[in-house]
Amino acid sequence: MKTFISGQIETPSEDIRLKFQKAEDYLKSIGRFPLNPLKMPQENRFYHLQSCKSIYLLDSWIHSPEAMAEKYYSELTGKEIIYESNARNQEKINLKILKITEVIKEVAGWEPEQYLSHEKGPKGLKSQNRGYLGRLLFAVESLDAGMDLDEVCKYVGRDKTTVMCYPQKYENEFRFNARFRKIAEKVDKLLN
C-alpha cells in the first residue's frame, strides 16, 4: 500500500531529513510503499499524496500548515491515517504482515503489490488470478495469525463480506487447485 509521509519540512534540516528517512525505512519494513516528499519536487507533493491510500504523519505534522492540510485532505478522501506516535502500537500486526508477505514471496514468487492492491485488474489475466490467490493466502494466514478482520480488509482492499468468504474460497481452491494447494501447504508450513 502506497503511504505518503507528512510532517514539518518548511525548512529541511539534517534532523528533519533523518526523521523522514527513518519513517521511510520503518514503512518499508512493514511492507508499505512509502513516498518521501523530501525525495521529490515540492510542486509534485500534493499529486503524490493523491495517489496514496494512506498517510503517515510524523509527530511534527501539528507544527506545519502544509502537513495539517495534507491530514485534512486525507480525512476528507477517506485515506488511512497513521500517526507516528501510534505506529509503534501496530508493530506486532505489522511484523505479522511482513512475515506473511515474505513467505508468500519466497514460496510463490508473488510480490505484495500483486495481491495487496485496492484496484481490480482486467478479467482473464494471469496477474488477476495471482492477485486473487495471493489475497486468499494473505487473508486466511492473517486471520489465522490473529489479525482483526478490519485490518485484513484494509490490506487486501476488499469489504468485510468478501473477506469473510475467503476461508471457504481458500478451502475450495485448496481442494480443487493442485498448484494452489502446493503453494498453500508450503506457506502454512513456513508460518506455523
mmCIF file with all atom_site columns, C-alpha atoms in Angstrom:
data_model
loop_
_atom_site.group_PDB
_atom_site.id
_atom_site.type_symbol
_atom_site.label_atom_id
_atom_site.label_alt_id
_atom_site.label_comp_id
_atom_site.label_asym_id
_atom_site.label_entity_id
_atom_site.label_seq_id
_atom_site.pdbx_PDB_ins_code
_atom_site.Cartn_x
_atom_site.Cartn_y
_atom_site.Cartn_z
_atom_site.occupancy
_atom_site.B_iso_or_equiv
_atom_site.pdbx_formal_charge
_atom_site.auth_seq_id
_atom_site.auth_comp_id
_atom_site.auth_asym_id
_atom_site.auth_atom_id
_atom_site.pdbx_PDB_model_num
ATOM 1   C CA . MET A 1 1   ? 0.000   0.000   0.000   1.00 0.00 ? 1   MET A CA 1
ATOM 2   C CA . LYS A 1 2   ? 1.428   3.369   -1.022  1.00 0.00 ? 2   LYS A CA 1
ATOM 3   C CA . THR A 1 3   ? 1.854   5.609   2.016   1.00 0.00 ? 3   THR A CA 1
ATOM 4   C CA . PHE A 1 4   ? 2.691   9.307   1.901   1.00 0.00 ? 4   PHE A CA 1
ATOM 5   C CA . ILE A 1 5   ? 4.967   10.630  4.662   1.00 0.00 ? 5   ILE A CA 1
ATOM 6   C CA . SER A 1 6   ? 3.901   14.002  6.043   1.00 0.00 ? 6   SER A CA 1
ATOM 7   C CA . GLY A 1 7   ? 5.466   16.288  8.612   1.00 0.00 ? 7   GLY A CA 1
ATOM 8   C CA . GLN A 1 8   ? 7.114   19.635  9.093   1.00 0.00 ? 8   GLN A CA 1
ATOM 9   C CA . ILE A 1 9   ? 9.540   20.321  6.220   1.00 0.00 ? 9   ILE A CA 1
ATOM 10  C CA . GLU A 1 10  ? 9.222   24.062  5.662   1.00 0.00 ? 10  GLU A CA 1
ATOM 11  C CA . THR A 1 11  ? 12.953  24.425  6.389   1.00 0.00 ? 11  THR A CA 1
ATOM 12  C CA . PRO A 1 12  ? 14.521  20.993  5.797   1.00 0.00 ? 12  PRO A CA 1
ATOM 13  C CA . SER A 1 13  ? 17.450  20.372  8.110   1.00 0.00 ? 13  SER A CA 1
ATOM 14  C CA . GLU A 1 14  ? 19.580  17.271  8.540   1.00 0.00 ? 14  GLU A CA 1
ATOM 15  C CA . ASP A 1 15  ? 17.454  16.314  11.565  1.00 0.00 ? 15  ASP A CA 1
ATOM 16  C CA . ILE A 1 16  ? 14.247  16.548  9.501   1.00 0.00 ? 16  ILE A CA 1
ATOM 17  C CA . ARG A 1 17  ? 15.795  14.548  6.654   1.00 0.00 ? 17  ARG A CA 1
ATOM 18  C CA . LEU A 1 18  ? 16.781  11.863  9.166   1.00 0.00 ? 18  LEU A CA 1
ATOM 19  C CA . LYS A 1 19  ? 13.235  11.714  10.612  1.00 0.00 ? 19  LYS A CA 1
ATOM 20  C CA . PHE A 1 20  ? 11.725  11.321  7.144   1.00 0.00 ? 20  PHE A CA 1
ATOM 21  C CA . GLN A 1 21  ? 14.301  8.669   6.236   1.00 0.00 ? 21  GLN A CA 1
ATOM 22  C CA . LYS A 1 22  ? 13.554  6.743   9.453   1.00 0.00 ? 22  LYS A CA 1
ATOM 23  C CA . ALA A 1 23  ? 9.843   6.911   8.650   1.00 0.00 ? 23  ALA A CA 1
ATOM 24  C CA . GLU A 1 24  ? 10.530  5.673   5.114   1.00 0.00 ? 24  GLU A CA 1
ATOM 25  C CA . ASP A 1 25  ? 12.653  2.790   6.423   1.00 0.00 ? 25  ASP A CA 1
ATOM 26  C CA . TYR A 1 26  ? 10.009  1.898   9.004   1.00 0.00 ? 26  TYR A CA 1
ATOM 27  C CA . LEU A 1 27  ? 7.216   1.866   6.412   1.00 0.00 ? 27  LEU A CA 1
ATOM 28  C CA . LYS A 1 28  ? 9.279   -0.338  4.100   1.00 0.00 ? 28  LYS A CA 1
ATOM 29  C CA . SER A 1 29  ? 9.956   -2.717  6.979   1.00 0.00 ? 29  SER A CA 1
ATOM 30  C CA . ILE A 1 30  ? 6.226   -3.283  7.476   1.00 0.00 ? 30  ILE A CA 1
ATOM 31  C CA . GLY A 1 31  ? 5.525   -3.896  3.811   1.00 0.00 ? 31  GLY A CA 1
ATOM 32  C CA . ARG A 1 32  ? 4.350   -0.428  2.813   1.00 0.00 ? 32  ARG A CA 1
ATOM 33  C CA . PHE A 1 33  ? 5.493   1.522   -0.227  1.00 0.00 ? 33  PHE A CA 1
ATOM 34  C CA . PRO A 1 34  ? 6.482   4.927   1.198   1.00 0.00 ? 34  PRO A CA 1
ATOM 35  C CA . LEU A 1 35  ? 6.601   8.190   -0.700  1.00 0.00 ? 35  LEU A CA 1
ATOM 36  C CA . ASN A 1 36  ? 9.071   10.560  0.922   1.00 0.00 ? 36  ASN A CA 1
ATOM 37  C CA . PRO A 1 37  ? 8.312   14.180  -0.089  1.00 0.00 ? 37  PRO A CA 1
ATOM 38  C CA . LEU A 1 38  ? 11.918  15.167  0.567   1.00 0.00 ? 38  LEU A CA 1
ATOM 39  C CA . LYS A 1 39  ? 12.902  12.960  -2.367  1.00 0.00 ? 39  LYS A CA 1
ATOM 40  C CA . MET A 1 40  ? 10.536  14.588  -4.860  1.00 0.00 ? 40  MET A CA 1
ATOM 41  C CA . PRO A 1 41  ? 9.997   18.063  -6.249  1.00 0.00 ? 41  PRO A CA 1
ATOM 42  C CA . GLN A 1 42  ? 7.860   20.144  -3.872  1.00 0.00 ? 42  GLN A CA 1
ATOM 43  C CA . GLU A 1 43  ? 5.430   21.075  -6.627  1.00 0.00 ? 43  GLU A CA 1
ATOM 44  C CA . ASN A 1 44  ? 4.551   17.359  -7.027  1.00 0.00 ? 44  ASN A CA 1
ATOM 45  C CA . ARG A 1 45  ? 3.929   16.745  -3.328  1.00 0.00 ? 45  ARG A CA 1
ATOM 46  C CA . PHE A 1 46  ? 0.136   17.011  -3.409  1.00 0.00 ? 46  PHE A CA 1
ATOM 47  C CA . TYR A 1 47  ? -0.082  14.978  -6.613  1.00 0.00 ? 47  TYR A CA 1
ATOM 48  C CA . HIS A 1 48  ? 1.792   12.131  -4.896  1.00 0.00 ? 48  HIS A CA 1
ATOM 49  C CA . LEU A 1 49  ? -0.453  12.342  -1.822  1.00 0.00 ? 49  LEU A CA 1
ATOM 50  C CA . GLN A 1 50  ? -3.486  11.901  -4.083  1.00 0.00 ? 50  GLN A CA 1
ATOM 51  C CA . SER A 1 51  ? -2.052  8.640   -5.464  1.00 0.00 ? 51  SER A CA 1
ATOM 52  C CA . CYS A 1 52  ? -1.621  7.123   -1.975  1.00 0.00 ? 52  CYS A CA 1
ATOM 53  C CA . LYS A 1 53  ? -4.063  5.034   0.030   1.00 0.00 ? 53  LYS A CA 1
ATOM 54  C CA . SER A 1 54  ? -2.657  6.195   3.361   1.00 0.00 ? 54  SER A CA 1
ATOM 55  C CA . ILE A 1 55  ? -0.674  8.941   5.034   1.00 0.00 ? 55  ILE A CA 1
ATOM 56  C CA . TYR A 1 56  ? 1.949   8.597   7.780   1.00 0.00 ? 56  TYR A CA 1
ATOM 57  C CA . LEU A 1 57  ? 2.013   11.686  9.997   1.00 0.00 ? 57  LEU A CA 1
ATOM 58  C CA . LEU A 1 58  ? 5.278   12.376  11.765  1.00 0.00 ? 58  LEU A CA 1
ATOM 59  C CA . ASP A 1 59  ? 4.802   13.886  15.212  1.00 0.00 ? 59  ASP A CA 1
ATOM 60  C CA . SER A 1 60  ? 5.886   17.252  13.754  1.00 0.00 ? 60  SER A CA 1
ATOM 61  C CA . TRP A 1 61  ? 2.798   17.442  11.491  1.00 0.00 ? 61  TRP A CA 1
ATOM 62  C CA . ILE A 1 62  ? 0.995   19.604  14.062  1.00 0.00 ? 62  ILE A CA 1
ATOM 63  C CA . HIS A 1 63  ? 3.593   22.383  13.554  1.00 0.00 ? 63  HIS A CA 1
ATOM 64  C CA . SER A 1 64  ? 3.210   22.521  9.785   1.00 0.00 ? 64  SER A CA 1
ATOM 65  C CA . PRO A 1 65  ? 0.315   24.213  7.964   1.00 0.00 ? 65  PRO A CA 1
ATOM 66  C CA . GLU A 1 66  ? 1.094   22.150  4.859   1.00 0.00 ? 66  GLU A CA 1
ATOM 67  C CA . ALA A 1 67  ? 1.080   18.866  6.802   1.00 0.00 ? 67  ALA A CA 1
ATOM 68  C CA . MET A 1 68  ? -2.154  19.894  8.528   1.00 0.00 ? 68  MET A CA 1
ATOM 69  C CA . ALA A 1 69  ? -3.716  20.494  5.093   1.00 0.00 ? 69  ALA A CA 1
ATOM 70  C CA . GLU A 1 70  ? -2.476  17.068  3.941   1.00 0.00 ? 70  GLU A CA 1
ATOM 71  C CA . LYS A 1 71  ? -4.064  15.473  7.017   1.00 0.00 ? 71  LYS A CA 1
ATOM 72  C CA . TYR A 1 72  ? -7.333  17.299  6.393   1.00 0.00 ? 72  TYR A CA 1
ATOM 73  C CA . TYR A 1 73  ? -7.342  16.238  2.730   1.00 0.00 ? 73  TYR A CA 1
ATOM 74  C CA . SER A 1 74  ? -6.648  12.645  3.797   1.00 0.00 ? 74  SER A CA 1
ATOM 75  C CA . GLU A 1 75  ? -9.577  12.715  6.207   1.00 0.00 ? 75  GLU A CA 1
ATOM 76  C CA . LEU A 1 76  ? -11.914 14.084  3.534   1.00 0.00 ? 76  LEU A CA 1
ATOM 77  C CA . THR A 1 77  ? -10.880 11.484  0.980   1.00 0.00 ? 77  THR A CA 1
ATOM 78  C CA . GLY A 1 78  ? -11.005 8.521   3.370   1.00 0.00 ? 78  GLY A CA 1
ATOM 79  C CA . LYS A 1 79  ? -7.308  7.707   3.383   1.00 0.00 ? 79  LYS A CA 1
ATOM 80  C CA . GLU A 1 80  ? -5.911  5.662   6.228   1.00 0.00 ? 80  GLU A CA 1
ATOM 81  C CA . ILE A 1 81  ? -4.130  7.975   8.665   1.00 0.00 ? 81  ILE A CA 1
ATOM 82  C CA . ILE A 1 82  ? -1.204  6.575   10.609  1.00 0.00 ? 82  ILE A CA 1
ATOM 83  C CA . TYR A 1 83  ? 0.269   8.659   13.399  1.00 0.00 ? 83  TYR A CA 1
ATOM 84  C CA . GLU A 1 84  ? 3.943   8.169   14.177  1.00 0.00 ? 84  GLU A CA 1
ATOM 85  C CA . SER A 1 85  ? 3.183   8.067   17.896  1.00 0.00 ? 85  SER A CA 1
ATOM 86  C CA . ASN A 1 86  ? 0.591   5.293   17.399  1.00 0.00 ? 86  ASN A CA 1
ATOM 87  C CA . ALA A 1 87  ? 2.530   3.381   14.766  1.00 0.00 ? 87  ALA A CA 1
ATOM 88  C CA . ARG A 1 88  ? 4.647   1.535   17.287  1.00 0.00 ? 88  ARG A CA 1
ATOM 89  C CA . ASN A 1 89  ? 1.447   0.097   18.778  1.00 0.00 ? 89  ASN A CA 1
ATOM 90  C CA . GLN A 1 90  ? 0.852   -1.559  15.410  1.00 0.00 ? 90  GLN A CA 1
ATOM 91  C CA . GLU A 1 91  ? 4.281   -3.174  15.421  1.00 0.00 ? 91  GLU A CA 1
ATOM 92  C CA . LYS A 1 92  ? 3.016   -6.642  16.290  1.00 0.00 ? 92  LYS A CA 1
ATOM 93  C CA . ILE A 1 93  ? 0.459   -6.658  13.479  1.00 0.00 ? 93  ILE A CA 1
ATOM 94  C CA . ASN A 1 94  ? 2.939   -5.173  11.049  1.00 0.00 ? 94  ASN A CA 1
ATOM 95  C CA . LEU A 1 95  ? 5.512   -7.841  11.834  1.00 0.00 ? 95  LEU A CA 1
ATOM 96  C CA . LYS A 1 96  ? 2.888   -10.498 11.096  1.00 0.00 ? 96  LYS A CA 1
ATOM 97  C CA . ILE A 1 97  ? 2.090   -8.821  7.787   1.00 0.00 ? 97  ILE A CA 1
ATOM 98  C CA . LEU A 1 98  ? 5.749   -8.626  6.868   1.00 0.00 ? 98  LEU A CA 1
ATOM 99  C CA . LYS A 1 99  ? 6.337   -12.277 7.718   1.00 0.00 ? 99  LYS A CA 1
ATOM 100 C CA . ILE A 1 100 ? 3.285   -13.438 5.747   1.00 0.00 ? 100 ILE A CA 1
ATOM 101 C CA . THR A 1 101 ? 4.169   -11.367 2.672   1.00 0.00 ? 101 THR A CA 1
ATOM 102 C CA . GLU A 1 102 ? 7.799   -12.550 2.792   1.00 0.00 ? 102 GLU A CA 1
ATOM 103 C CA . VAL A 1 103 ? 6.768   -16.204 2.991   1.00 0.00 ? 103 VAL A CA 1
ATOM 104 C CA . ILE A 1 104 ? 4.281   -15.822 0.119   1.00 0.00 ? 104 ILE A CA 1
ATOM 105 C CA . LYS A 1 105 ? 7.024   -14.172 -1.945  1.00 0.00 ? 105 LYS A CA 1
ATOM 106 C CA . GLU A 1 106 ? 9.521   -16.914 -1.067  1.00 0.00 ? 106 GLU A CA 1
ATOM 107 C CA . VAL A 1 107 ? 7.128   -19.761 -1.905  1.00 0.00 ? 107 VAL A CA 1
ATOM 108 C CA . ALA A 1 108 ? 5.075   -18.382 -4.801  1.00 0.00 ? 108 ALA A CA 1
ATOM 109 C CA . GLY A 1 109 ? 7.262   -15.540 -6.064  1.00 0.00 ? 109 GLY A CA 1
ATOM 110 C CA . TRP A 1 110 ? 4.379   -13.071 -5.719  1.00 0.00 ? 110 TRP A CA 1
ATOM 111 C CA . GLU A 1 111 ? 5.186   -9.502  -4.702  1.00 0.00 ? 111 GLU A CA 1
ATOM 112 C CA . PRO A 1 112 ? 2.786   -7.918  -2.156  1.00 0.00 ? 112 PRO A CA 1
ATOM 113 C CA . GLU A 1 113 ? 1.699   -5.258  -4.660  1.00 0.00 ? 113 GLU A CA 1
ATOM 114 C CA . GLN A 1 114 ? 0.348   -8.071  -6.862  1.00 0.00 ? 114 GLN A CA 1
ATOM 115 C CA . TYR A 1 115 ? -2.256  -9.092  -4.284  1.00 0.00 ? 115 TYR A CA 1
ATOM 116 C CA . LEU A 1 116 ? -2.497  -6.269  -1.733  1.00 0.00 ? 116 LEU A CA 1
ATOM 117 C CA . SER A 1 117 ? -3.883  -3.858  -4.285  1.00 0.00 ? 117 SER A CA 1
ATOM 118 C CA . HIS A 1 118 ? -7.109  -1.922  -3.972  1.00 0.00 ? 118 HIS A CA 1
ATOM 119 C CA . GLU A 1 119 ? -7.554  -1.846  -7.712  1.00 0.00 ? 119 GLU A CA 1
ATOM 120 C CA . LYS A 1 120 ? -9.232  -4.687  -9.554  1.00 0.00 ? 120 LYS A CA 1
ATOM 121 C CA . GLY A 1 121 ? -7.432  -5.666  -12.726 1.00 0.00 ? 121 GLY A CA 1
ATOM 122 C CA . PRO A 1 122 ? -8.903  -6.660  -16.077 1.00 0.00 ? 122 PRO A CA 1
ATOM 123 C CA . LYS A 1 123 ? -10.614 -10.058 -16.129 1.00 0.00 ? 123 LYS A CA 1
ATOM 124 C CA . GLY A 1 124 ? -8.953  -13.148 -17.528 1.00 0.00 ? 124 GLY A CA 1
ATOM 125 C CA . LEU A 1 125 ? -5.322  -12.236 -16.952 1.00 0.00 ? 125 LEU A CA 1
ATOM 126 C CA . LYS A 1 126 ? -2.842  -14.442 -15.097 1.00 0.00 ? 126 LYS A CA 1
ATOM 127 C CA . SER A 1 127 ? -1.912  -11.482 -12.926 1.00 0.00 ? 127 SER A CA 1
ATOM 128 C CA . GLN A 1 128 ? -5.506  -11.153 -11.734 1.00 0.00 ? 128 GLN A CA 1
ATOM 129 C CA . ASN A 1 129 ? -5.614  -14.844 -10.793 1.00 0.00 ? 129 ASN A CA 1
ATOM 130 C CA . ARG A 1 130 ? -2.306  -14.454 -8.967  1.00 0.00 ? 130 ARG A CA 1
ATOM 131 C CA . GLY A 1 131 ? -3.726  -11.437 -7.148  1.00 0.00 ? 131 GLY A CA 1
ATOM 132 C CA . TYR A 1 132 ? -6.853  -13.328 -6.151  1.00 0.00 ? 132 TYR A CA 1
ATOM 133 C CA . LEU A 1 133 ? -4.940  -16.374 -4.916  1.00 0.00 ? 133 LEU A CA 1
ATOM 134 C CA . GLY A 1 134 ? -2.415  -14.161 -3.147  1.00 0.00 ? 134 GLY A CA 1
ATOM 135 C CA . ARG A 1 135 ? -5.238  -12.303 -1.391  1.00 0.00 ? 135 ARG A CA 1
ATOM 136 C CA . LEU A 1 136 ? -6.765  -15.617 -0.313  1.00 0.00 ? 136 LEU A CA 1
ATOM 137 C CA . LEU A 1 137 ? -3.442  -16.790 1.114   1.00 0.00 ? 137 LEU A CA 1
ATOM 138 C CA . PHE A 1 138 ? -2.701  -13.483 2.793   1.00 0.00 ? 138 PHE A CA 1
ATOM 139 C CA . ALA A 1 139 ? -6.189  -13.069 4.259   1.00 0.00 ? 139 ALA A CA 1
ATOM 140 C CA . VAL A 1 140 ? -6.511  -16.599 5.620   1.00 0.00 ? 140 VAL A CA 1
ATOM 141 C CA . GLU A 1 141 ? -2.984  -16.657 7.064   1.00 0.00 ? 141 GLU A CA 1
ATOM 142 C CA . SER A 1 142 ? -3.529  -13.183 8.584   1.00 0.00 ? 142 SER A CA 1
ATOM 143 C CA . LEU A 1 143 ? -6.805  -14.211 10.193  1.00 0.00 ? 143 LEU A CA 1
ATOM 144 C CA . ASP A 1 144 ? -5.165  -17.415 11.464  1.00 0.00 ? 144 ASP A CA 1
ATOM 145 C CA . ALA A 1 145 ? -2.378  -15.275 12.965  1.00 0.00 ? 145 ALA A CA 1
ATOM 146 C CA . GLY A 1 146 ? -4.974  -13.352 14.973  1.00 0.00 ? 146 GLY A CA 1
ATOM 147 C CA . MET A 1 147 ? -5.300  -10.203 12.898  1.00 0.00 ? 147 MET A CA 1
ATOM 148 C CA . ASP A 1 148 ? -8.552  -8.301  13.177  1.00 0.00 ? 148 ASP A CA 1
ATOM 149 C CA . LEU A 1 149 ? -10.978 -8.658  10.253  1.00 0.00 ? 149 LEU A CA 1
ATOM 150 C CA . ASP A 1 150 ? -10.977 -4.869  9.705   1.00 0.00 ? 150 ASP A CA 1
ATOM 151 C CA . GLU A 1 151 ? -7.169  -4.865  9.429   1.00 0.00 ? 151 GLU A CA 1
ATOM 152 C CA . VAL A 1 152 ? -7.220  -7.702  6.901   1.00 0.00 ? 152 VAL A CA 1
ATOM 153 C CA . CYS A 1 153 ? -9.903  -5.903  4.853   1.00 0.00 ? 153 CYS A CA 1
ATOM 154 C CA . LYS A 1 154 ? -7.778  -2.764  4.835   1.00 0.00 ? 154 LYS A CA 1
ATOM 155 C CA . TYR A 1 155 ? -4.722  -4.590  3.491   1.00 0.00 ? 155 TYR A CA 1
ATOM 156 C CA . VAL A 1 156 ? -6.441  -6.641  0.795   1.00 0.00 ? 156 VAL A CA 1
ATOM 157 C CA . GLY A 1 157 ? -8.641  -3.725  -0.251  1.00 0.00 ? 157 GLY A CA 1
ATOM 158 C CA . ARG A 1 158 ? -11.901 -5.646  -0.041  1.00 0.00 ? 158 ARG A CA 1
ATOM 159 C CA . ASP A 1 159 ? -15.015 -5.286  2.095   1.00 0.00 ? 159 ASP A CA 1
ATOM 160 C CA . LYS A 1 160 ? -15.857 -7.435  5.126   1.00 0.00 ? 160 LYS A CA 1
ATOM 161 C CA . THR A 1 161 ? -18.371 -9.606  3.316   1.00 0.00 ? 161 THR A CA 1
ATOM 162 C CA . THR A 1 162 ? -15.811 -10.532 0.679   1.00 0.00 ? 162 THR A CA 1
ATOM 163 C CA . VAL A 1 163 ? -13.051 -11.235 3.190   1.00 0.00 ? 163 VAL A CA 1
ATOM 164 C CA . MET A 1 164 ? -15.405 -13.268 5.389   1.00 0.00 ? 164 MET A CA 1
ATOM 165 C CA . CYS A 1 165 ? -15.953 -15.565 2.385   1.00 0.00 ? 165 CYS A CA 1
ATOM 166 C CA . TYR A 1 166 ? -12.202 -16.033 1.836   1.00 0.00 ? 166 TYR A CA 1
ATOM 167 C CA . PRO A 1 167 ? -11.742 -19.021 4.202   1.00 0.00 ? 167 PRO A CA 1
ATOM 168 C CA . GLN A 1 168 ? -14.387 -21.011 2.281   1.00 0.00 ? 168 GLN A CA 1
ATOM 169 C CA . LYS A 1 169 ? -12.948 -19.914 -1.072  1.00 0.00 ? 169 LYS A CA 1
ATOM 170 C CA . TYR A 1 170 ? -9.488  -20.866 0.230   1.00 0.00 ? 170 TYR A CA 1
ATOM 171 C CA . GLU A 1 171 ? -10.779 -24.352 1.090   1.00 0.00 ? 171 GLU A CA 1
ATOM 172 C CA . ASN A 1 172 ? -12.303 -24.734 -2.379  1.00 0.00 ? 172 ASN A CA 1
ATOM 173 C CA . GLU A 1 173 ? -9.083  -23.639 -4.098  1.00 0.00 ? 173 GLU A CA 1
ATOM 174 C CA . PHE A 1 174 ? -7.080  -25.917 -1.790  1.00 0.00 ? 174 PHE A CA 1
ATOM 175 C CA . ARG A 1 175 ? -9.320  -28.850 -2.630  1.00 0.00 ? 175 ARG A CA 1
ATOM 176 C CA . PHE A 1 176 ? -9.590  -28.397 -6.405  1.00 0.00 ? 176 PHE A CA 1
ATOM 177 C CA . ASN A 1 177 ? -6.470  -26.442 -7.444  1.00 0.00 ? 177 ASN A CA 1
ATOM 178 C CA . ALA A 1 178 ? -3.334  -28.591 -7.115  1.00 0.00 ? 178 ALA A CA 1
ATOM 179 C CA . ARG A 1 179 ? -0.941  -25.704 -7.756  1.00 0.00 ? 179 ARG A CA 1
ATOM 180 C CA . PHE A 1 180 ? -2.606  -23.551 -5.121  1.00 0.00 ? 180 PHE A CA 1
ATOM 181 C CA . ARG A 1 181 ? -2.644  -26.466 -2.668  1.00 0.00 ? 181 ARG A CA 1
ATOM 182 C CA . LYS A 1 182 ? 1.107   -26.972 -3.095  1.00 0.00 ? 182 LYS A CA 1
ATOM 183 C CA . ILE A 1 183 ? 1.790   -23.256 -2.501  1.00 0.00 ? 183 ILE A CA 1
ATOM 184 C CA . ALA A 1 184 ? -0.640  -23.053 0.445   1.00 0.00 ? 184 ALA A CA 1
ATOM 185 C CA . GLU A 1 185 ? 0.898   -26.087 2.155   1.00 0.00 ? 185 GLU A CA 1
ATOM 186 C CA . LYS A 1 186 ? 4.403   -24.629 1.882   1.00 0.00 ? 186 LYS A CA 1
ATOM 187 C CA . VAL A 1 187 ? 3.255   -21.207 3.118   1.00 0.00 ? 187 VAL A CA 1
ATOM 188 C CA . ASP A 1 188 ? 1.404   -22.744 6.045   1.00 0.00 ? 188 ASP A CA 1
ATOM 189 C CA . LYS A 1 189 ? 4.379   -24.935 6.956   1.00 0.00 ? 189 LYS A CA 1
ATOM 190 C CA . LEU A 1 190 ? 6.777   -21.962 6.965   1.00 0.00 ? 190 LEU A CA 1
ATOM 191 C CA . LEU A 1 191 ? 4.434   -19.779 9.019   1.00 0.00 ? 191 LEU A CA 1
ATOM 192 C CA . ASN A 1 192 ? 3.491   -22.398 11.602  1.00 0.00 ? 192 ASN A CA 1
#
